[in-house]
mmCIF file of C-alpha atoms in Angstrom:
data_model
loop_
_atom_site.group_PDB
_atom_site.id
_atom_site.type_symbol
_atom_site.label_atom_id
_atom_site.label_comp_id
_atom_site.label_asym_id
_atom_site.label_seq_id
_atom_site.Cartn_x
_atom_site.Cartn_y
_atom_site.Cartn_z
ATOM 1 C CA MET A 13 0.096 0.489 0.172
ATOM 2 C CA HIS A 14 1.381 3.508 1.263
ATOM 3 C CA GLN A 15 4.368 3.827 3.144
ATOM 4 C CA ASP A 16 2.837 6.667 4.726
ATOM 5 C CA ILE A 17 0.509 5.118 6.628
ATOM 6 C CA ARG A 18 2.736 4.314 9.137
ATOM 7 C CA ASP A 19 2.967 8.115 8.945
ATOM 8 C CA HIS A 20 -1.140 8.643 9.318
ATOM 9 C CA SER A 21 -1.851 5.086 11.751
ATOM 10 C CA MET A 22 0.320 7.941 14.834
ATOM 11 C CA THR A 23 -1.880 11.394 13.619
ATOM 12 C CA GLN A 24 -5.155 8.927 12.986
ATOM 13 C CA PRO A 25 -5.183 5.411 14.454
ATOM 14 C CA ASP A 26 -8.877 4.732 13.469
ATOM 15 C CA LEU A 27 -6.957 4.745 10.309
ATOM 16 C CA LEU A 28 -5.819 1.531 11.004
ATOM 17 C CA ARG A 29 -8.845 -0.430 12.615
#
């Protein structure tokens, strides 16, 4: 997918869920 997702996980952990 996108590596940016890892950064977003910190700002928006809801996305990971």
